[in-house]
Short mmCIF file of N, CA, C and O in Angstrom, two decimals:
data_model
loop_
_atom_site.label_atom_id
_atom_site.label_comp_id
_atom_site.label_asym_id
_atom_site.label_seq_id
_atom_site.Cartn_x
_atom_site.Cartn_y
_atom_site.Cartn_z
N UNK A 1 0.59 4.64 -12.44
CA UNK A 1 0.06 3.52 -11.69
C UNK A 1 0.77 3.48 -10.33
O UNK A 1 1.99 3.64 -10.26
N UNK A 2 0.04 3.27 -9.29
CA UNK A 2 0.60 3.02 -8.10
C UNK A 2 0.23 1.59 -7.87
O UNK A 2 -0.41 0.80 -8.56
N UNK A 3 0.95 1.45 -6.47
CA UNK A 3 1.19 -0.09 -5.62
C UNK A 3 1.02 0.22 -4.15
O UNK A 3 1.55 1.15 -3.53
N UNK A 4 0.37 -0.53 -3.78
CA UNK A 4 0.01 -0.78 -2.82
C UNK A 4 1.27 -2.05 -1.85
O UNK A 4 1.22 -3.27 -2.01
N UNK A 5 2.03 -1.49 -1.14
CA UNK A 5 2.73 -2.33 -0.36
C UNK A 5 2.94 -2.67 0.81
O UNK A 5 2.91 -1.80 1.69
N UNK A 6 3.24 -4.12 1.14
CA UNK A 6 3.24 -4.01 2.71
C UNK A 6 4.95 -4.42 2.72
O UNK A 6 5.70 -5.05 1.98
N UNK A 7 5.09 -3.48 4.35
CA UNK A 7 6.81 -3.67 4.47
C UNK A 7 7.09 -4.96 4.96
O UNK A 7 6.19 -5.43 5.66
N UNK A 8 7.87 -5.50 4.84
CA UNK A 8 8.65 -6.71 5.12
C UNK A 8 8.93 -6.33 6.50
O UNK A 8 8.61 -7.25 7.25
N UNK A 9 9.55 -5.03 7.31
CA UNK A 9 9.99 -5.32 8.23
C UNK A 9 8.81 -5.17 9.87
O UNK A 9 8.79 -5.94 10.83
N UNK A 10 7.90 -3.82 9.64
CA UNK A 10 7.11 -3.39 10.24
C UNK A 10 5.64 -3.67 10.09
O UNK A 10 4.78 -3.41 10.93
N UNK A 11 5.40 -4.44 8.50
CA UNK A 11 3.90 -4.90 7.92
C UNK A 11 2.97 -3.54 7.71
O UNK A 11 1.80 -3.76 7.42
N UNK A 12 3.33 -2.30 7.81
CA UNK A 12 2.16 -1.22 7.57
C UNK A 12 2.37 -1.18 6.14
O UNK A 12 3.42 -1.61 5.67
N UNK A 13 1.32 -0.62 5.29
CA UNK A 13 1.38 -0.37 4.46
C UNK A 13 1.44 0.91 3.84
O UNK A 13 1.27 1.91 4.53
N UNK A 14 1.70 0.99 2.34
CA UNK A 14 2.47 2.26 1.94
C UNK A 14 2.13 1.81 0.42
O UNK A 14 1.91 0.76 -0.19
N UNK A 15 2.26 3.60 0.05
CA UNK A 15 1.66 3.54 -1.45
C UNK A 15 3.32 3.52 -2.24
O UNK A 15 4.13 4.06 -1.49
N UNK A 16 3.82 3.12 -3.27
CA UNK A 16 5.24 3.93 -3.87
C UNK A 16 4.22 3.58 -5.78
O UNK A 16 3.24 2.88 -6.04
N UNK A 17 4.85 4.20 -6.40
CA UNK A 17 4.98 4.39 -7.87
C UNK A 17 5.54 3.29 -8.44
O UNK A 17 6.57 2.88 -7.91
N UNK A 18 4.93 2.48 -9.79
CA UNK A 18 5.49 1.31 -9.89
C UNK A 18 6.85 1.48 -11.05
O UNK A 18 7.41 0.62 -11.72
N UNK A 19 7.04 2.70 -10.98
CA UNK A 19 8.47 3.13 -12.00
C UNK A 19 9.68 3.34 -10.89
O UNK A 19 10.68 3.98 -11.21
N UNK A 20 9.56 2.88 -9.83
CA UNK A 20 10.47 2.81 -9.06
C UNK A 20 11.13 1.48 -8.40
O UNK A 20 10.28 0.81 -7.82
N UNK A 21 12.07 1.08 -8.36
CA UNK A 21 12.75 -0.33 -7.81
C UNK A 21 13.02 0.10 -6.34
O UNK A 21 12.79 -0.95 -5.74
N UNK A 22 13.29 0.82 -5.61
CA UNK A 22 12.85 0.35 -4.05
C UNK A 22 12.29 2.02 -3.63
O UNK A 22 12.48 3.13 -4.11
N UNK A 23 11.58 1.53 -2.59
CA UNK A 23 10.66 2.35 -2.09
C UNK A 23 11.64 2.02 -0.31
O UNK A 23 12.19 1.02 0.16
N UNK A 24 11.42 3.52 0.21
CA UNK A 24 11.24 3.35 1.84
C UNK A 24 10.04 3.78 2.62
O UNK A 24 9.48 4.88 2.58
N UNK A 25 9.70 2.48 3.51
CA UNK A 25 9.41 2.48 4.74
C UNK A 25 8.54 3.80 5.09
O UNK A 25 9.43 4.49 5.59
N UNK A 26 7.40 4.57 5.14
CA UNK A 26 7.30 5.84 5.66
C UNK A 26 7.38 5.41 7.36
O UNK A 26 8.11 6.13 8.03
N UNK A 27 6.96 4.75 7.80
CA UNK A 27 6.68 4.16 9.28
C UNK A 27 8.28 3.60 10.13
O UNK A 27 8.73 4.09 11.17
N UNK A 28 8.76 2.74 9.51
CA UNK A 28 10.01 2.05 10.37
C UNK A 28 11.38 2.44 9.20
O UNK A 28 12.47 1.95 9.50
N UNK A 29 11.33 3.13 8.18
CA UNK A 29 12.28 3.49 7.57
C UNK A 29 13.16 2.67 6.54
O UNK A 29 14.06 2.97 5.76
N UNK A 30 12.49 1.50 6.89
CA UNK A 30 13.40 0.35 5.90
C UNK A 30 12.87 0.31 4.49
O UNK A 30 11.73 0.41 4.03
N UNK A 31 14.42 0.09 3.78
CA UNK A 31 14.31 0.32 2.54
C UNK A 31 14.63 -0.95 1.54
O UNK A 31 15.69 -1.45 1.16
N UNK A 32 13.08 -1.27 1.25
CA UNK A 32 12.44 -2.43 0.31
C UNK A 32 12.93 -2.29 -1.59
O UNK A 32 12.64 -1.39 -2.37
N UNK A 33 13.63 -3.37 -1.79
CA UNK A 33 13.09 -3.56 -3.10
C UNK A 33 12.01 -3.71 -3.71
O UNK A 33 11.59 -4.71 -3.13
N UNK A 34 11.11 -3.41 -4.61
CA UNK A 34 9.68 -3.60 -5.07
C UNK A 34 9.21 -4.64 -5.20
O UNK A 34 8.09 -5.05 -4.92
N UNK A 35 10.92 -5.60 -6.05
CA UNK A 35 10.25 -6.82 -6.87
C UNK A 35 10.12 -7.67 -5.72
O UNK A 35 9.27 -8.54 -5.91
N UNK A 36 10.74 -7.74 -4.43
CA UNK A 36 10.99 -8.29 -3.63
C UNK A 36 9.89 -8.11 -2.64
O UNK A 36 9.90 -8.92 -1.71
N UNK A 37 8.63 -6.90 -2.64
CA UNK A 37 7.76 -6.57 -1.53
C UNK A 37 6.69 -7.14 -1.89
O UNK A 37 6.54 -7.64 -3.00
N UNK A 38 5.84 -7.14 -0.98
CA UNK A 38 4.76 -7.87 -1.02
C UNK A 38 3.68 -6.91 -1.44
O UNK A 38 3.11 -6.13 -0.68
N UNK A 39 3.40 -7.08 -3.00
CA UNK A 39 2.32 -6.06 -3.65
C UNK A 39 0.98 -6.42 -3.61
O UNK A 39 0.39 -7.13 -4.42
N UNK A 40 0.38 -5.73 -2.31
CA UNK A 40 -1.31 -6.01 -1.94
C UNK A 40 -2.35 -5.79 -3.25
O UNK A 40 -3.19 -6.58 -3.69
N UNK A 41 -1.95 -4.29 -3.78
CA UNK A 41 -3.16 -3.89 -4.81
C UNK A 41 -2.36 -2.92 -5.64
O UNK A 41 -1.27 -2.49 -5.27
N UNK A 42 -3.02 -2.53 -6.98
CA UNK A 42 -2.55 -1.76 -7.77
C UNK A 42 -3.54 -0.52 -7.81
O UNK A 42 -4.65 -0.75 -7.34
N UNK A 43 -3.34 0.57 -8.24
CA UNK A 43 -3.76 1.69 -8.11
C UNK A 43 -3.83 2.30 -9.49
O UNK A 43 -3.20 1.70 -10.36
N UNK A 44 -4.65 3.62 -9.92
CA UNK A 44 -4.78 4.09 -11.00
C UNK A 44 -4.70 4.98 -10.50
O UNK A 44 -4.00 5.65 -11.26
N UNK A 45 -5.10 5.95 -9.13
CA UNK A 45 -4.33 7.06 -8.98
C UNK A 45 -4.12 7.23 -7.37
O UNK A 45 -4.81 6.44 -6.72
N UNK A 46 -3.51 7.89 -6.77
CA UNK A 46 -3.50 8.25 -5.54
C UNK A 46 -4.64 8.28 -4.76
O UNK A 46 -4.69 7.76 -3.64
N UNK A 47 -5.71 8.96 -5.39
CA UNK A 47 -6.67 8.86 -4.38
C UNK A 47 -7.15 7.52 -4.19
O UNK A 47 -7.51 7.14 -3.08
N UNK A 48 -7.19 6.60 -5.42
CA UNK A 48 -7.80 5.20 -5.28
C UNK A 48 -6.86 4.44 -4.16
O UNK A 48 -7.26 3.68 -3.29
N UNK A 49 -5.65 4.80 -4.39
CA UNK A 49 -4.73 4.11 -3.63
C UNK A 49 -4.85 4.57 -2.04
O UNK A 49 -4.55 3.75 -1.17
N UNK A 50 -5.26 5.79 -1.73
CA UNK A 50 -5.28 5.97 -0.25
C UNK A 50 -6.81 5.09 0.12
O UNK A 50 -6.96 4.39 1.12
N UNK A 51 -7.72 5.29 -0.80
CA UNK A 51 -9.32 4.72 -0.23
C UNK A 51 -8.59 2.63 0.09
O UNK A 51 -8.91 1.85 0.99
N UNK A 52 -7.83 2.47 -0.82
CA UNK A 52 -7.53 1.29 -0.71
C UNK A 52 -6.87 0.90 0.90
O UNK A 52 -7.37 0.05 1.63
N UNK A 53 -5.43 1.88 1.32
CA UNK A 53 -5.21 1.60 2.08
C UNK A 53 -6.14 2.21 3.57
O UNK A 53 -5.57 2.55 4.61
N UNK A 54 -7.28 2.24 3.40
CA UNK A 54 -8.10 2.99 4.45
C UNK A 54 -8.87 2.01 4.66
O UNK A 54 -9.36 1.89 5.79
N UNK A 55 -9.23 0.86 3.41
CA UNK A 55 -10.52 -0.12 3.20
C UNK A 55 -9.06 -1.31 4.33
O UNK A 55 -9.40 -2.00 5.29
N UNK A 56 -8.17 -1.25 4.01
CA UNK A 56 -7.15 -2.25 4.94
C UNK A 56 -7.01 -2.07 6.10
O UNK A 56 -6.99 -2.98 6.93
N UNK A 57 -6.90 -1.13 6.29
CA UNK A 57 -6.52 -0.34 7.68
C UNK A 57 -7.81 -0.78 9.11
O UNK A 57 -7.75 -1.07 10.30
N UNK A 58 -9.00 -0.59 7.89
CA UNK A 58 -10.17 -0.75 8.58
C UNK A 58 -10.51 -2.18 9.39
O UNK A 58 -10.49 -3.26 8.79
N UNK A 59 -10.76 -2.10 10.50
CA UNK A 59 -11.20 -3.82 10.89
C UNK A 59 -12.24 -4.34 10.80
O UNK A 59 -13.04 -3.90 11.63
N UNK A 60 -12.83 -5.51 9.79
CA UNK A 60 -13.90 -5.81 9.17
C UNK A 60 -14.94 -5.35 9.84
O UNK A 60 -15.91 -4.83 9.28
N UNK A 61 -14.82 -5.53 11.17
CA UNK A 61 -16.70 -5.31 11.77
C UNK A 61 -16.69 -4.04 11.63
O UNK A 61 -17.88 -3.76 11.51
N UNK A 62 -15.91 -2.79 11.55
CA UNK A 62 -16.74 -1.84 11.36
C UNK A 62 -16.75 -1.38 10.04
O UNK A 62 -16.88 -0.15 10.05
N UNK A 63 -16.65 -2.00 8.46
CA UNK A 63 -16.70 -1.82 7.38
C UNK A 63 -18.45 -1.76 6.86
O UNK A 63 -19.50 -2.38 7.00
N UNK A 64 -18.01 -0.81 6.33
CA UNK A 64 -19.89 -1.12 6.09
C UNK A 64 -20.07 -1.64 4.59
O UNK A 64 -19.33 -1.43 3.63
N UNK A 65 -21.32 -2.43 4.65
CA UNK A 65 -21.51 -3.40 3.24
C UNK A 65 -22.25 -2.00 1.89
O UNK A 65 -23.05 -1.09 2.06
N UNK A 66 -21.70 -2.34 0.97
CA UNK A 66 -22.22 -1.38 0.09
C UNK A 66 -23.72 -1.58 -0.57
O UNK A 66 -24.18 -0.73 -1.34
#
């Protein structure tokens, strides 16, 4: 299972593994506790987890309706 997180210090988001207690930063380097981060979405595998952070990333008007 993955997690979907946003950093406390920089706000981008980042995938880490939920068998892990802190994750770092790929973007500003800071290094988050899990229980302590702000967990957007959960994941079942990597790829779900990147489409997730791509559907965030995206700015609503150009999302297209399914």
């Amino acid at each position: 299972m993955y997690l979907i997180v946003a950093c406390p210090k920089c706000g981008n988001y980042s995938i880490a593994r939920d068998t892990v207690k802190t994750h770092q930063c790929p973007y500003c380097g800071y290094v988050m506790r899990i229980e302590e981060a702000s967990i957007i979405a959960r994941a079942r595998n990597g790829r779900e987890a990147r489409e997730i952070i791509l559907k965030l990333k995206t700015p609503r008007e150009l999302r297209r309706k399914p």
